């Protein structure tokens, strides 16, 4: 059984490029795969590997400047959910595109998974899902507002256009693991919203800790690895990833006439040229040949 660790931490890295090589080398030596982003504002990512390998990488990260109190969320998988390891340098570890947003200065009030239901049931609380539209499509909290944004960068514009809807409301926000809410709650505070809350540990912590019979979560939660989605108890869900656009595809979506495994889904049927489809079809063929040999095709 492999361990999957999802993590983020806002801290100041004066020279993130200097951290990249040693971190990548350690992951390679420990057989850890996944994706880690480094920026001057901190670190973000998800990695998978043996218990020993994950512990070694987490210890290395905790030893980085300002990361001693790093928190992470764990789940498990029988097969490796990543094809390779990537350690990348970015301008932001989660891209909002607003220069003055600083989660290290102030964020909303953290609400634990155990207390989340009581908060969002209150009539004066508006619940906002800060994730992208394709993530919201397969699952969200009962009664949550969907901004229908294609990327997190669109959230500030959406708020400016819709803020009057939330006059005299307390705002409760959530995302997959909590990182987007660190920025979105800081942004709303800067916009004059007095009472802002967010789900500590995100949806993943909620699904891990709240029993299904008490849950206000509906559907599955999109995750950024080959599991595609998880449900209560962080059990892998029923969604698959479209080989072309990478959006999640439900079992119903896989029955759609436009769906072709590895090539097309109903959501992207008009988004690619015939030569792109031919390329996707060949990649899927090579993946199937690799699977028949017992190998993993990194193009997947």
Coordinates of C-alpha atoms in Angstrom, one line a residue:
X1 CA 0.0 0.0 0.0
X2 CA 1.4 3.4 -1.0
X3 CA 1.1 6.6 1.0
X4 CA -0.2 9.8 -0.7
X5 CA 0.6 13.1 1.0
X6 CA -1.1 16.3 -0.1
X7 CA 0.6 19.4 1.3
X8 CA 1.0 23.2 1.1
X9 CA 2.7 25.8 3.3
X10 CA 3.0 29.5 2.9
X11 CA 6.4 30.8 3.9
X12 CA 9.1 33.1 2.5
X13 CA 11.6 31.4 0.2
X14 CA 14.1 34.0 -1.0
X15 CA 15.6 31.6 -3.5
X16 CA 13.3 28.8 -4.4
X17 CA 15.5 27.7 -7.3
X18 CA 18.2 26.7 -4.8
X19 CA 15.7 24.3 -3.1
X20 CA 14.6 22.6 -6.3
X21 CA 17.6 20.3 -7.0
X22 CA 18.1 18.8 -3.5
X23 CA 14.3 18.2 -3.2
X24 CA 14.1 16.5 -6.7
X25 CA 17.1 14.4 -6.0
X26 CA 15.7 13.2 -2.7
X27 CA 12.4 12.2 -4.3
X28 CA 14.2 10.3 -7.0
X29 CA 16.4 8.5 -4.5
X30 CA 13.3 7.5 -2.4
X31 CA 11.2 6.4 -5.3
X32 CA 8.6 9.2 -4.6
X33 CA 6.5 10.5 -7.5
X34 CA 4.1 13.3 -7.9
X35 CA 4.3 17.1 -8.3
X36 CA 5.7 19.8 -6.0
X37 CA 5.6 23.6 -6.8
X38 CA 8.1 26.0 -5.3
X39 CA 7.7 29.8 -5.3
X40 CA 8.8 32.7 -3.2
X41 CA 5.5 32.3 -1.2
X42 CA 6.0 28.7 -0.3
X43 CA 5.4 25.1 -1.4
X44 CA 2.4 23.1 -2.7
X45 CA 1.9 19.6 -4.1
X46 CA 1.0 16.0 -3.8
X47 CA 3.4 13.1 -3.6
X48 CA 3.1 9.3 -3.4
X49 CA 5.5 6.6 -2.4
X50 CA 6.4 4.1 0.3
X51 CA 5.9 5.1 4.0
X52 CA 9.7 5.4 4.3
X53 CA 10.0 7.5 1.2
X54 CA 7.2 9.9 2.1
X55 CA 8.6 10.3 5.6
X56 CA 12.0 11.2 4.2
X57 CA 10.6 13.8 1.9
X58 CA 8.3 15.3 4.5
X59 CA 11.3 15.6 6.9
X60 CA 13.3 17.4 4.3
X61 CA 10.5 19.9 3.6
X62 CA 9.9 20.5 7.3
X63 CA 13.6 21.4 7.6
X64 CA 13.2 24.2 4.9
X65 CA 13.0 27.8 6.2
X66 CA 9.7 28.4 7.9
X67 CA 8.3 24.9 7.3
X68 CA 8.7 23.3 10.8
X69 CA 5.0 23.4 11.3
X70 CA 4.1 22.0 7.9
X71 CA 0.8 20.1 7.9
X72 CA -0.3 17.5 5.3
X73 CA -3.2 15.1 4.5
X74 CA -2.6 11.5 3.9
X75 CA -4.5 8.8 2.0
X76 CA -3.5 5.5 0.5
X77 CA -3.6 3.7 -2.9
X78 CA -2.7 0.2 -4.0
X79 CA -1.0 1.4 -7.2
X80 CA 1.2 4.4 -7.9
X81 CA -1.1 7.4 -8.9
X82 CA 1.7 9.3 -10.6
X83 CA 3.9 8.5 -13.6
X84 CA 6.8 10.6 -12.6
X85 CA 8.2 13.2 -10.2
X86 CA 8.1 16.9 -11.0
X87 CA 9.5 19.7 -8.9
X88 CA 8.7 23.0 -10.6
X89 CA 9.4 26.7 -10.0
X90 CA 6.3 29.0 -10.1
X91 CA 5.4 32.6 -9.5
X92 CA 2.7 31.5 -7.2
X93 CA 2.0 28.0 -5.6
X94 CA -1.7 28.6 -6.4
X95 CA -2.3 31.2 -9.0
X96 CA -4.8 33.9 -8.1
X97 CA -3.0 36.8 -9.9
X98 CA -3.6 39.4 -7.3
X99 CA -0.3 40.9 -6.2
X100 CA -1.4 42.2 -2.7
X101 CA -2.9 38.9 -1.5
X102 CA -0.8 37.6 1.4
X103 CA -2.1 34.6 3.4
X104 CA 0.8 35.0 5.9
X105 CA -0.7 38.3 7.0
X106 CA -4.3 37.3 7.7
X107 CA -6.8 34.6 6.6
X108 CA -10.4 33.8 7.5
X109 CA -11.4 31.9 10.6
X110 CA -10.5 28.2 10.4
X111 CA -13.4 25.8 10.9
X112 CA -12.8 22.2 11.7
X113 CA -14.5 19.4 9.8
X114 CA -16.4 18.5 12.9
X115 CA -17.9 22.0 13.2
X116 CA -18.4 22.7 9.4
X117 CA -22.0 21.3 9.2
X118 CA -23.2 23.5 12.0
X119 CA -21.7 26.6 10.4
X120 CA -23.0 26.1 6.9
X121 CA -26.5 25.3 8.1
X122 CA -26.9 28.8 9.5
X123 CA -29.3 31.0 7.5
X124 CA -27.0 34.0 7.5
X125 CA -24.0 32.0 6.1
X126 CA -23.3 31.9 2.3
X127 CA -21.2 28.9 1.3
X128 CA -18.9 29.5 -1.7
X129 CA -17.0 26.7 -3.5
X130 CA -13.7 28.2 -4.7
X131 CA -12.7 25.4 -7.0
X132 CA -12.9 25.2 -10.8
X133 CA -16.1 24.4 -12.7
X134 CA -15.0 20.9 -13.7
X135 CA -14.3 20.1 -10.0
X136 CA -17.6 21.4 -8.8
X137 CA -19.4 19.4 -11.5
X138 CA -18.8 16.0 -9.8
X139 CA -19.4 17.1 -6.2
X140 CA -19.9 19.9 -3.7
X141 CA -21.5 20.8 -0.4
X142 CA -25.3 21.0 -0.2
X143 CA -26.4 24.5 -1.0
X144 CA -23.0 25.8 -2.0
X145 CA -22.6 28.7 -4.5
X146 CA -20.7 27.7 -7.7
X147 CA -18.8 30.7 -9.2
X148 CA -18.5 28.6 -12.4
X149 CA -14.9 29.8 -12.8
X150 CA -12.6 27.9 -15.2
X151 CA -9.5 28.8 -13.1
X152 CA -8.8 30.3 -9.7
X153 CA -7.5 33.4 -11.4
X154 CA -11.1 34.3 -12.4
X155 CA -12.3 34.3 -8.8
X156 CA -11.5 38.0 -7.9
X157 CA -13.5 39.2 -11.0
X158 CA -16.4 36.9 -10.1
X159 CA -16.4 38.3 -6.6
X160 CA -16.4 41.9 -7.9
X161 CA -19.4 41.1 -10.1
X162 CA -21.4 39.3 -7.4
X163 CA -20.4 40.8 -4.1
X164 CA -23.8 42.5 -3.7
X165 CA -25.5 39.1 -3.5
X166 CA -23.8 38.5 -0.2
X167 CA -24.6 41.7 1.6
X168 CA -25.0 41.2 5.3
X169 CA -23.9 37.5 5.0
X170 CA -21.1 35.7 6.7
X171 CA -19.0 33.9 4.1
X172 CA -17.9 30.3 4.4
X173 CA -15.4 29.1 1.8
X174 CA -13.9 25.7 0.9
X175 CA -11.6 24.0 -1.6
X176 CA -9.9 20.6 -2.0
X177 CA -7.2 20.9 0.6
X178 CA -7.4 24.4 1.9
X179 CA -4.8 26.3 -0.1
X180 CA -7.1 28.3 -2.4
X181 CA -9.1 29.4 0.7
X182 CA -5.9 30.8 2.3
X183 CA -5.8 33.3 -0.6
X184 CA -9.5 33.8 -1.2
X185 CA -10.3 34.5 2.4
X186 CA -7.4 37.0 2.6
X187 CA -8.7 38.6 -0.6
X188 CA -12.3 38.9 0.8
X189 CA -11.0 40.5 4.0
X190 CA -9.1 43.0 1.9
X191 CA -12.4 43.8 0.2
X192 CA -14.1 44.6 3.4
X193 CA -15.9 41.4 4.3
X194 CA -16.0 41.2 8.0
X195 CA -16.7 37.6 8.8
X196 CA -15.0 35.0 6.6
X197 CA -14.6 31.4 7.4
X198 CA -12.9 28.4 5.7
X199 CA -12.9 24.7 6.1
X200 CA -9.6 23.7 7.7
X201 CA -7.9 20.9 5.8
X202 CA -10.4 21.3 2.9
X203 CA -12.8 18.8 1.5
X204 CA -10.2 16.0 1.9
X205 CA -10.1 16.4 5.7
X206 CA -13.9 16.6 5.8
X207 CA -14.3 13.4 3.8
X208 CA -11.7 11.7 6.0
X209 CA -13.3 12.6 9.3
X210 CA -17.0 13.1 8.9
X211 CA -19.1 9.9 8.6
X212 CA -21.1 9.5 5.4
X213 CA -24.4 9.4 7.4
X214 CA -23.7 12.9 8.9
X215 CA -22.2 14.4 5.7
X216 CA -23.5 17.4 3.8
X217 CA -21.1 16.5 0.9
X218 CA -22.8 15.5 -2.3
X219 CA -20.9 13.5 -5.0
X220 CA -17.2 12.9 -5.2
X221 CA -14.1 15.2 -4.7
X222 CA -11.8 15.7 -7.7
X223 CA -8.1 15.1 -6.9
X224 CA -5.1 15.8 -9.1
X225 CA -3.7 12.3 -9.6
X226 CA -4.7 9.1 -11.4
X227 CA -7.4 8.4 -8.8
X228 CA -9.3 11.3 -10.3
X229 CA -11.8 11.5 -7.5
X230 CA -12.4 10.3 -3.9
X231 CA -15.4 9.8 -1.7
X232 CA -16.0 9.4 2.0
X233 CA -13.1 7.8 3.8
X234 CA -11.0 9.0 0.8
X235 CA -11.9 5.9 -1.1
X236 CA -11.2 6.2 -4.8
X237 CA -14.3 7.2 -6.7
X238 CA -16.0 6.2 -10.0
X239 CA -14.7 9.1 -12.2
X240 CA -12.1 8.7 -14.9
X241 CA -10.0 11.4 -16.5
X242 CA -10.6 12.4 -20.1
X243 CA -7.4 11.7 -22.1
X244 CA -7.7 14.9 -24.1
X245 CA -8.9 17.7 -21.7
X246 CA -8.3 15.9 -18.4
X247 CA -11.7 16.8 -17.1
X248 CA -13.3 14.2 -14.9
X249 CA -15.8 11.9 -16.7
X250 CA -18.6 10.2 -14.7
X251 CA -19.9 6.7 -15.4
X252 CA -22.8 8.4 -17.2
X253 CA -20.4 10.5 -19.2
X254 CA -18.5 7.4 -20.3
X255 CA -21.8 6.2 -21.8
X256 CA -22.2 9.3 -23.9
X257 CA -21.9 8.9 -27.7
X258 CA -19.1 11.4 -27.8
X259 CA -16.9 9.6 -25.4
X260 CA -13.8 7.7 -26.6
X261 CA -11.4 6.5 -24.0
X262 CA -8.2 8.5 -24.0
X263 CA -9.4 10.6 -26.9
X264 CA -12.6 12.6 -26.3
X265 CA -15.5 13.3 -23.9
X266 CA -18.7 15.2 -24.2
X267 CA -17.2 18.3 -22.6
X268 CA -14.3 18.7 -25.1
X269 CA -16.0 17.2 -28.3
X270 CA -15.6 20.6 -30.1
X271 CA -12.3 21.7 -28.6
X272 CA -9.7 19.8 -30.7
X273 CA -8.7 19.4 -34.3
X274 CA -8.7 16.0 -36.1
X275 CA -4.9 15.8 -36.0
X276 CA -5.1 16.3 -32.2
X277 CA -7.6 13.4 -31.9
X278 CA -5.3 11.2 -34.0
X279 CA -2.5 12.0 -31.7
X280 CA -4.6 11.2 -28.6
X281 CA -5.8 8.0 -30.2
X282 CA -2.2 6.8 -30.9
X283 CA -1.2 7.7 -27.3
X284 CA -4.1 5.6 -26.0
X285 CA -3.0 2.7 -28.2
X286 CA 0.6 2.9 -26.8
X287 CA -0.8 3.1 -23.2
X288 CA -2.8 -0.1 -23.8
X289 CA 0.2 -1.9 -25.3
X290 CA 2.3 -0.8 -22.3
X291 CA -0.4 -2.1 -19.9
X292 CA -0.5 -5.4 -21.7
X293 CA 3.3 -5.7 -21.1
X294 CA 2.9 -4.8 -17.5
X295 CA 4.6 -1.4 -18.0
X296 CA 3.5 2.2 -17.2
X297 CA 3.2 4.6 -20.1
X298 CA 4.3 8.0 -18.9
X299 CA 2.1 9.8 -21.5
X300 CA -0.9 8.9 -19.4

